[in-house]
Amino acid sequence: MPFSFPAFGPLLLLILWFLFPPLLDCIYIWVFVLGSSSSCPAGDERRVQPPYICSAPIKYKFANESSSKYVKTGKGSLKFQLINQRQDFSFALFSGGLSNPTLVAVSAPISFANPKAPLYPRLAQGKSWNEMTVTWTSGYNIDEAVPFLQWGLKGDTQIRSPAGTLTFNRNSMCGPPARTVGWRDPGFFHTSFLKDLWPNSVYTYKMGHMLSNNGSIVWSKSYSFKSSPYPGQDSLQRVIIFGDMGKAERDGSNEYNNYQPGSLNTTDTLIKDLDNYDIVFHIGDISYANGYISQWDQFTQMVEPIASTVPYMVASGNHERDYPGSGSFYDTNDSGGECGVVAETMFYVPAENRAKFWYSTDYGMFHFCVADTEHDWREGSEQYKFIEKCLASADRQKQPWLVFIAHRVLGYSSNSFYAMQGSFEEPMGRDDMQKLWQKYKVDIAFFGHVHNYERTCPIYQNICVNKEKTHYSGTVNGTINVVVGGGGSHLSDFTPLQTYWSIYKDHDYGFVKLTAYNHSSLLFEYKKSSDGVVYDSFTISRDYRDVLACVHDGCEATTWAM
């Protein structure tokens, strides 16, 4: 590969031409670190899945797919789309396929014009209704440059607010591959807190870093967002909810954990409809990096048009948190050794302790209680106490729409795996939760983890408490359970058993949109990611007195005293 490359901007579509004997059959691309391709630490435990090389590639393609004549001529070309990941890239050509790769050649480095530039902003609600946070990624530590955010009402004077800086290192990871072959320097993460926002107002912002050596400023491009409504404000408010999305490569290349084919459809459909919703909840299994740290950059770049414009609220899933002996409730290595560190550092949530990823947040007439199923939620646990406090704190006169969110299914699901267990839920899932939902009259409980869509009747203790299917009015008497885990990862099968409480199932990719028109009217819509069309819907119409009404196991104490 005797060629070199000039410096490029933040996104590059590169066409690679090559001429090699046809027995060389795979091209990998990874961040080039001198010596990383030529030496391996002792032991194969670092190379946990093919391709078995010691420095995990960012992405790769097969040379023999480049041209129908490649096998005969050895000639071909491949297209790669690169994003700024703060270091140079190199292409490497291997023979031997995935199981026995042998390095043949490495290209000259490919540089971005400003590899340390601030990129990929993520908005999130702060701890009060009139606070927004902006988190972004850069290559600048605080000894090189001072991070800040320049922001203000659109068309008005802009001010500057400081930003805090966090990162993590290899020793922060709990195990392989995150601590070994999947490790890559993540850069630095900066969060600025924008306080005392006017409600329903458009703000513009851009990220900046003032260089310590000469005082010059490296700027991002400009972005904008609309601030949240006052809690209880009567206005049109729209919410998007989905789980288990992950990421995929637009250039058709391969990567580790490459099993989220629907993620681009979900992302692109939401980008097209960006003017028609106000806040997003991605309820666990965020990037599916599973210990290959570079893939978090790819995810934040993919969702940037969304996350830079509306609050992008996340929940913790098994692929963010779980690792044996790390304190996760489930003793698996689904996180690939990340044990929650990456997600907790890269994304802000208004939790008291981000290592315990449960929190509450308000948006106008909605009150959300977001649980962390990767920590103990059972009665008597610290999280159980939080959940009850969160549900009890909802002022239903001002915020009539009470929503519970969790990653694993703590309610009802017709997933085939749950059916084989005989539970139709996460083991121990609803034992303690459903009595809280009933006591505090939760309208809808959302779950991911199962990669499909399903909606139940309003239900309590396995009983459908309302016979309606498309319109609920007055006192509903139970909580509607919704599995919305079809954000992008490989789909999950339903059991052939016909669960009587299941109203609608879809073995496809999609997301939910909630629209609150006022304090009395809510519209629920399930849309497929492929076309954005509504395939399932219902409405709720009720007054405040209907929320106050006594229901089974949900009655306030009364007395005959006068």
XYZ file of C-alpha atoms in Angstrom:
562
model
C 0.000 0.000 0.000
C 2.525 2.608 -1.082
C 0.426 5.729 -0.692
C -0.159 8.496 1.849
C -3.150 10.654 2.725
C -3.713 14.336 3.484
C -5.472 15.656 6.569
C -9.275 15.545 6.516
C -12.217 17.150 8.278
C -14.615 15.458 10.753
C -16.029 12.868 8.311
C -14.275 11.034 5.501
C -15.472 8.618 2.836
C -12.324 6.976 1.575
C -11.940 4.707 -1.441
C -9.041 2.303 -1.143
C -7.538 0.770 -4.268
C -5.184 -2.174 -3.997
C -3.310 -4.684 -6.087
C -2.243 -7.821 -4.259
C -2.261 -11.549 -4.940
C -5.799 -12.889 -4.508
C -4.866 -15.161 -1.608
C -4.849 -12.032 0.564
C -8.444 -11.796 1.520
C -9.175 -9.307 4.291
C -8.619 -5.621 4.943
C -8.877 -4.381 8.502
C -8.844 -0.800 9.675
C -7.861 0.181 13.181
C -6.300 3.041 15.044
C -2.633 2.613 14.295
C -0.448 2.393 17.368
C 3.179 1.626 16.608
C 3.909 -2.029 17.346
C 0.277 -3.008 18.019
C 0.063 -5.133 14.877
C 3.377 -6.899 15.312
C 3.387 -8.168 18.884
C 0.903 -9.920 21.151
C 1.076 -10.371 24.911
C 1.391 -13.988 25.957
C -1.817 -15.962 26.091
C -4.776 -16.112 23.759
C -7.251 -14.836 26.348
C -6.816 -11.316 24.954
C -8.190 -12.354 21.571
C -11.713 -13.297 22.543
C -13.399 -13.512 19.138
C -12.402 -13.429 15.466
C -10.625 -11.745 13.828
C -7.890 -12.991 16.159
C -5.522 -10.035 16.203
C -4.134 -8.212 19.202
C -5.389 -4.719 18.379
C -9.128 -4.683 17.728
C -9.917 -3.158 14.331
C -12.373 -0.286 14.109
C -13.959 -2.023 11.140
C -13.017 -4.384 8.323
C -14.020 -5.635 4.887
C -13.116 -8.665 2.812
C -10.952 -7.933 -0.195
C -12.494 -10.759 -2.184
C -15.846 -8.938 -2.022
C -14.359 -5.846 -3.666
C -14.631 -7.083 -7.223
C -16.058 -10.078 -9.042
C -12.668 -10.441 -10.729
C -10.599 -10.194 -7.559
C -9.977 -13.923 -7.264
C -8.406 -13.913 -10.730
C -6.681 -10.512 -10.813
C -5.986 -9.512 -7.217
C -7.302 -6.028 -8.082
C -10.112 -4.271 -6.235
C -11.323 -1.202 -4.378
C -13.234 -0.744 -1.129
C -15.017 2.240 0.405
C -14.649 3.106 4.088
C -16.328 5.932 5.959
C -14.167 7.218 8.791
C -15.123 9.518 11.646
C -12.843 11.599 13.820
C -11.700 9.388 16.713
C -8.786 11.607 17.846
C -5.924 9.540 16.413
C -4.523 8.612 13.013
C -5.903 5.648 11.111
C -4.061 3.074 9.055
C -5.286 0.362 6.739
C -3.849 -3.100 7.122
C -4.050 -6.000 4.699
C -4.183 -9.534 6.113
C -4.186 -12.984 4.674
C -5.491 -16.027 6.501
C -9.074 -14.915 7.003
C -10.580 -14.255 10.428
C -9.277 -17.333 12.213
C -5.583 -17.084 11.321
C -4.840 -13.536 10.142
C -1.298 -12.700 9.034
C -0.303 -9.091 8.516
C 0.922 -8.377 4.976
C 1.012 -4.597 4.636
C 0.069 -1.374 6.441
C -0.795 1.927 4.778
C 0.611 5.307 5.646
C -1.325 7.069 8.436
C -4.509 8.974 7.671
C -4.913 12.161 9.701
C -7.903 14.347 10.435
C -7.374 18.113 10.240
C -8.067 18.636 13.955
C -8.232 15.233 15.635
C -8.823 16.686 19.127
C -11.755 18.901 18.118
C -14.958 18.885 20.251
C -17.545 16.540 18.756
C -20.737 14.511 19.288
C -22.744 16.614 21.805
C -25.342 14.801 23.928
C -28.128 16.769 25.606
C -29.740 15.550 28.812
C -32.183 16.964 31.324
C -30.568 18.304 34.473
C -31.768 17.787 38.018
C -34.286 20.612 37.760
C -36.828 21.270 35.043
C -35.093 24.461 33.851
C -31.618 22.949 33.494
C -30.084 21.330 30.427
C -26.741 19.563 30.301
C -24.452 19.240 27.291
C -21.830 16.484 27.245
C -19.325 16.142 24.419
C -16.144 14.309 23.477
C -12.733 15.779 22.640
C -9.042 14.951 22.674
C -8.177 17.817 25.043
C -7.334 17.210 28.676
C -7.593 20.171 31.035
C -3.822 20.767 31.002
C -4.007 21.406 27.238
C -7.193 23.433 26.957
C -10.022 24.813 29.080
C -13.438 23.453 28.002
C -16.534 25.647 28.023
C -19.901 26.097 26.342
C -20.995 29.295 24.639
C -24.771 29.544 24.643
C -27.816 31.754 24.884
C -31.309 32.432 23.603
C -31.398 32.314 19.827
C -30.554 35.749 18.456
C -29.615 37.078 21.896
C -26.337 37.677 23.717
C -24.293 34.509 24.219
C -22.618 33.671 27.505
C -19.948 31.134 28.445
C -20.343 28.405 31.044
C -17.542 26.166 32.320
C -17.469 22.434 31.721
C -16.217 19.621 33.908
C -13.942 16.971 32.405
C -13.938 13.207 32.974
C -12.289 10.213 31.386
C -11.418 6.611 32.232
C -8.406 4.409 31.650
C -7.676 0.769 30.975
C -7.483 0.010 34.692
C -11.033 1.337 35.080
C -12.289 -1.607 33.025
C -13.249 -4.792 34.850
C -12.058 -7.352 32.321
C -11.617 -8.432 28.697
C -12.075 -7.382 26.015
C -12.445 -3.837 27.385
C -9.295 -4.167 29.428
C -7.324 -5.987 26.717
C -7.790 -6.255 22.964
C -10.850 -3.960 22.943
C -9.180 -1.122 24.818
C -8.718 2.193 23.067
C -8.062 5.626 24.531
C -11.551 7.150 24.803
C -10.515 10.808 24.868
C -12.152 13.193 27.323
C -15.779 13.916 28.169
C -16.901 17.407 29.088
C -20.239 18.391 30.647
C -21.613 21.899 30.999
C -24.741 22.772 32.983
C -27.069 25.383 31.486
C -29.220 26.733 34.306
C -32.236 29.013 34.743
C -33.545 28.386 31.249
C -36.705 30.083 30.061
C -39.360 27.460 29.308
C -40.218 26.506 25.712
C -37.414 28.659 24.300
C -34.870 28.000 21.561
C -31.233 28.212 22.632
C -28.132 27.991 20.486
C -24.815 26.630 21.684
C -21.362 25.542 20.613
C -18.505 23.842 22.416
C -15.150 25.520 22.829
C -11.658 24.738 24.113
C -9.275 27.562 24.951
C -5.749 26.343 24.313
C -3.369 26.838 27.207
C -0.312 27.567 25.087
C -1.627 30.555 23.126
C -5.181 31.368 24.272
C -6.751 30.556 20.899
C -10.092 28.741 20.830
C -11.015 25.551 19.028
C -14.743 25.675 18.279
C -17.332 23.096 17.334
C -20.090 23.931 14.903
C -23.262 25.559 16.262
C -26.254 23.609 17.528
C -29.656 24.443 19.006
C -32.287 22.986 21.333
C -35.658 23.909 22.792
C -35.847 24.126 26.576
C -38.298 22.061 28.587
C -41.800 23.194 29.534
C -42.628 24.088 33.109
C -43.812 20.990 35.043
C -47.567 20.766 34.630
C -47.670 23.196 31.715
C -50.635 22.469 29.432
C -49.155 22.231 25.924
C -48.318 19.719 23.198
C -45.558 17.404 24.514
C -44.077 14.465 22.573
C -41.829 11.656 23.812
C -39.912 8.915 21.945
C -39.081 5.632 23.726
C -37.109 2.594 22.519
C -34.413 0.220 23.709
C -31.624 -2.007 22.441
C -30.591 -0.008 19.376
C -26.816 -0.270 18.991
C -25.090 0.918 15.844
C -24.250 -0.246 12.337
C -21.785 0.807 9.649
C -23.125 2.958 6.828
C -20.302 1.838 4.558
C -21.299 -1.825 4.853
C -18.163 -2.843 6.693
C -17.956 -5.382 9.508
C -17.154 -4.830 13.169
C -17.105 -6.775 16.394
C -20.620 -7.453 17.751
C -22.119 -6.666 14.360
C -25.717 -7.686 15.099
C -27.791 -4.498 15.194
C -29.076 -4.304 11.605
C -32.113 -2.171 12.430
C -30.215 0.630 14.164
C -29.693 2.767 11.064
C -33.383 2.584 10.115
C -34.433 3.665 13.606
C -31.896 6.479 13.667
C -32.692 7.738 10.184
C -36.464 7.669 10.740
C -36.061 9.664 13.947
C -33.755 12.165 12.241
C -36.324 12.754 9.490
C -39.019 13.405 12.102
C -36.843 15.513 14.407
C -39.234 18.479 14.445
C -42.071 16.350 15.772
C -40.836 15.186 19.173
C -39.261 16.799 22.223
C -37.307 14.214 24.226
C -35.916 10.689 23.688
C -35.531 7.790 26.128
C -33.098 5.059 25.025
C -33.844 2.484 27.698
C -30.701 0.383 27.870
C -28.356 -1.591 25.611
C -27.131 1.610 24.084
C -24.202 0.944 21.737
C -23.516 -2.805 22.130
C -19.809 -1.998 22.149
C -19.424 -4.896 24.597
C -15.874 -3.941 25.514
C -14.678 -2.605 22.138
C -14.319 0.987 23.233
C -13.962 2.589 19.791
C -17.564 1.672 19.005
C -18.865 4.229 21.491
C -17.524 6.992 19.212
C -19.323 5.376 16.307
C -22.572 5.328 18.278
C -22.381 8.955 19.469
C -21.576 10.074 15.921
C -24.569 8.131 14.577
C -27.074 9.694 16.995
C -25.533 13.174 17.018
C -28.313 14.791 14.905
C -30.829 13.611 17.525
C -28.848 13.885 20.754
C -27.572 17.389 19.931
C -31.119 18.700 19.392
C -33.369 17.061 22.011
C -32.564 15.547 25.430
C -31.286 12.002 24.893
C -32.009 10.216 28.168
C -30.481 6.772 28.641
C -31.023 3.860 30.992
C -28.578 1.140 31.966
C -28.838 -2.295 30.373
C -26.962 -5.553 30.680
C -24.651 -4.624 27.797
C -23.562 -1.508 29.679
C -23.224 -2.847 33.209
C -23.019 -6.596 33.779
C -19.717 -8.196 34.730
C -19.025 -11.017 37.231
C -17.958 -9.875 40.661
C -18.524 -6.189 39.906
C -21.695 -5.635 41.923
C -24.103 -6.054 39.016
C -27.275 -7.941 39.912
C -26.660 -10.377 37.044
C -23.337 -12.210 37.108
C -22.642 -12.237 33.349
C -20.064 -10.570 31.078
C -22.605 -8.915 28.792
C -20.766 -5.591 29.095
C -17.526 -7.056 27.760
C -15.682 -5.851 30.834
C -17.008 -2.261 30.752
C -18.967 -2.816 33.997
C -20.920 0.424 33.527
C -17.913 2.753 33.486
C -18.144 3.813 29.844
C -21.869 4.613 29.757
C -21.781 6.309 33.159
C -18.927 8.564 32.022
C -20.062 9.349 28.473
C -23.724 10.086 29.250
C -25.095 12.389 31.922
C -28.258 11.395 33.783
C -29.789 13.298 36.732
C -28.991 10.519 39.211
C -27.599 11.084 42.674
C -24.887 8.565 41.840
C -24.333 7.629 38.218
C -22.878 4.277 39.284
C -26.449 3.609 40.426
C -28.210 4.486 37.220
C -31.717 5.158 38.539
C -33.271 8.616 38.374
C -36.432 10.651 37.921
C -37.081 13.429 35.456
C -40.012 15.652 34.513
C -41.125 16.873 31.133
C -44.180 19.099 31.299
C -47.168 16.896 32.074
C -45.014 13.722 32.256
C -43.249 12.320 35.307
C -40.715 9.570 34.530
C -39.220 7.073 36.971
C -36.242 5.331 35.369
C -35.025 2.152 37.080
C -31.714 0.302 36.754
C -32.450 -3.406 36.362
C -28.759 -4.273 36.591
C -28.923 -3.483 40.309
C -31.248 -5.075 42.859
C -34.767 -3.644 42.628
C -36.506 -5.992 45.050
C -38.438 -4.816 48.071
C -36.098 -3.621 50.817
C -33.320 -2.652 48.402
C -31.988 0.868 48.040
C -33.420 1.074 44.547
C -36.867 -0.118 45.599
C -37.018 2.758 48.075
C -36.045 5.185 45.323
C -38.690 3.832 42.949
C -41.443 4.175 45.521
C -40.306 7.686 46.402
C -40.200 8.626 42.719
C -43.691 7.306 42.017
C -45.100 8.887 45.182
C -43.605 12.277 44.307
C -45.693 12.709 41.155
C -48.218 15.526 41.521
C -50.935 13.961 39.370
C -52.954 17.157 39.184
C -50.040 18.849 37.404
C -48.378 15.766 35.895
C -51.153 13.283 35.153
C -49.016 10.998 32.959
C -46.883 8.727 35.162
C -44.417 6.503 33.286
C -42.122 3.755 34.612
C -39.049 2.787 32.558
C -36.630 -0.132 32.980
C -34.408 -2.195 30.716
C -35.254 -5.777 31.610
C -38.890 -6.844 31.571
C -40.133 -6.422 35.126
C -43.672 -6.802 33.826
C -45.121 -9.007 31.086
C -43.619 -10.367 27.862
C -44.488 -13.192 25.457
C -40.805 -13.678 24.602
C -40.003 -17.325 23.880
C -37.150 -17.439 26.417
C -39.358 -16.170 29.228
C -42.070 -18.618 28.173
C -39.641 -21.556 28.420
C -38.894 -20.447 31.967
C -42.610 -20.348 32.647
C -42.464 -16.782 33.934
C -43.316 -14.460 31.007
C -41.106 -11.923 32.782
C -37.624 -11.425 34.152
C -37.339 -13.831 37.122
C -38.605 -12.018 40.233
C -39.496 -9.133 37.913
C -42.972 -8.065 38.834
C -43.159 -9.706 42.260
C -42.483 -6.413 43.984
C -42.899 -3.865 41.203
C -46.505 -4.318 40.183
C -47.873 -3.509 43.629
C -46.059 -0.152 43.420
C -47.443 0.502 39.942
C -50.922 -0.278 41.206
C -50.597 1.734 44.416
C -49.409 4.852 42.574
C -51.500 4.240 39.425
C -48.696 4.108 36.876
C -50.123 4.585 33.403
C -47.532 2.737 31.308
C -44.469 0.634 32.173
C -41.865 0.427 29.370
C -39.195 -2.251 28.977
C -36.469 -3.214 26.530
C -34.109 -6.234 26.610
C -36.494 -8.341 24.523
C -35.946 -7.292 20.914
C -39.471 -6.899 19.641
C -42.640 -4.910 20.354
C -45.538 -5.974 22.523
C -48.388 -4.183 24.314
C -50.555 -5.678 27.043
C -53.966 -4.813 28.344
C -54.111 -2.731 31.524
C -53.121 -5.504 33.895
C -52.662 -6.295 37.561
C -51.708 -9.683 39.035
C -52.151 -11.465 35.688
C -55.681 -10.108 35.246
C -56.735 -7.766 32.446
C -58.630 -5.120 34.369
C -60.016 -3.301 31.337
C -61.511 -4.860 28.205
C -60.875 -1.923 25.904
C -58.042 -2.121 23.356
C -57.819 1.213 21.546
C -59.388 3.798 23.836
C -59.300 3.978 27.624
C -61.445 6.468 29.480
C -62.084 7.201 33.123
C -60.336 5.046 35.723
C -58.132 2.486 33.968
C -57.537 0.247 37.062
C -54.173 -1.214 35.972
C -50.879 -0.533 34.210
C -50.292 -1.062 30.488
C -47.011 -2.947 29.932
C -45.034 -2.242 26.766
C -41.921 -4.012 25.485
C -40.154 -1.713 23.040
C -36.784 -3.414 22.597
C -36.781 -3.395 18.803
C -34.505 -0.388 18.403
C -31.996 -2.196 16.226
C -30.471 -5.377 17.674
C -31.266 -8.836 16.299
C -34.922 -9.642 16.847
C -36.339 -11.886 19.597
C -38.948 -14.553 18.926
C -42.360 -14.770 20.530
C -43.653 -17.945 22.107
C -46.301 -19.762 20.030
C -48.464 -19.738 23.152
C -51.270 -17.195 22.936
C -50.915 -15.034 26.030
C -54.371 -13.672 26.776
C -53.061 -10.346 28.121
C -51.181 -9.503 24.925
C -53.037 -7.054 22.675
C -50.469 -6.410 19.929
C -47.149 -8.054 18.965
C -44.666 -7.137 16.253
C -41.515 -9.049 15.361
C -39.856 -6.022 13.794
C -37.842 -2.887 14.541
C -39.668 0.139 15.894
C -40.225 2.715 18.624
C -43.019 4.330 20.626
C -44.211 7.919 20.540
C -46.301 9.408 23.357
C -48.192 12.635 22.691
C -49.789 14.516 25.571
C -52.259 17.034 24.191
C -53.336 18.265 27.603
C -53.986 16.980 31.132
C -56.831 14.755 29.940
C -55.715 13.331 26.574
C -52.782 11.062 25.733
C -52.006 9.368 22.403
C -49.794 6.256 22.256
C -48.310 5.214 18.880
C -46.001 2.374 17.885
C -44.136 3.039 14.623
C -41.962 0.754 12.559
C -38.428 1.989 11.963
C -38.548 1.002 8.294
C -41.233 3.499 7.309
C -42.249 5.572 10.362
C -45.871 4.466 9.921
C -48.130 3.810 12.929
C -48.964 0.109 13.383
C -50.444 0.133 16.880
C -52.065 2.902 18.893
C -54.437 3.757 21.691
C -55.677 6.830 23.524
C -56.366 7.635 27.162
C -58.980 10.200 28.118
C -59.654 11.010 31.747
C -59.947 13.708 34.377
C -58.037 14.268 37.609
C -60.815 12.665 39.647
C -60.251 9.432 37.672
C -56.637 9.353 38.849
C -57.768 9.872 42.450
C -60.363 7.091 42.272
C -59.978 4.034 44.449
C -58.775 0.887 42.637
C -57.869 -2.570 43.933
C -54.717 -2.266 46.103
C -54.574 1.399 45.205
C -56.854 3.150 47.677
C -55.955 5.907 50.088
C -56.871 5.285 53.713
C -60.162 6.795 54.848
C -61.969 7.246 58.135
C -65.601 7.603 59.203
C -64.605 10.303 61.651
C -66.323 13.661 61.166
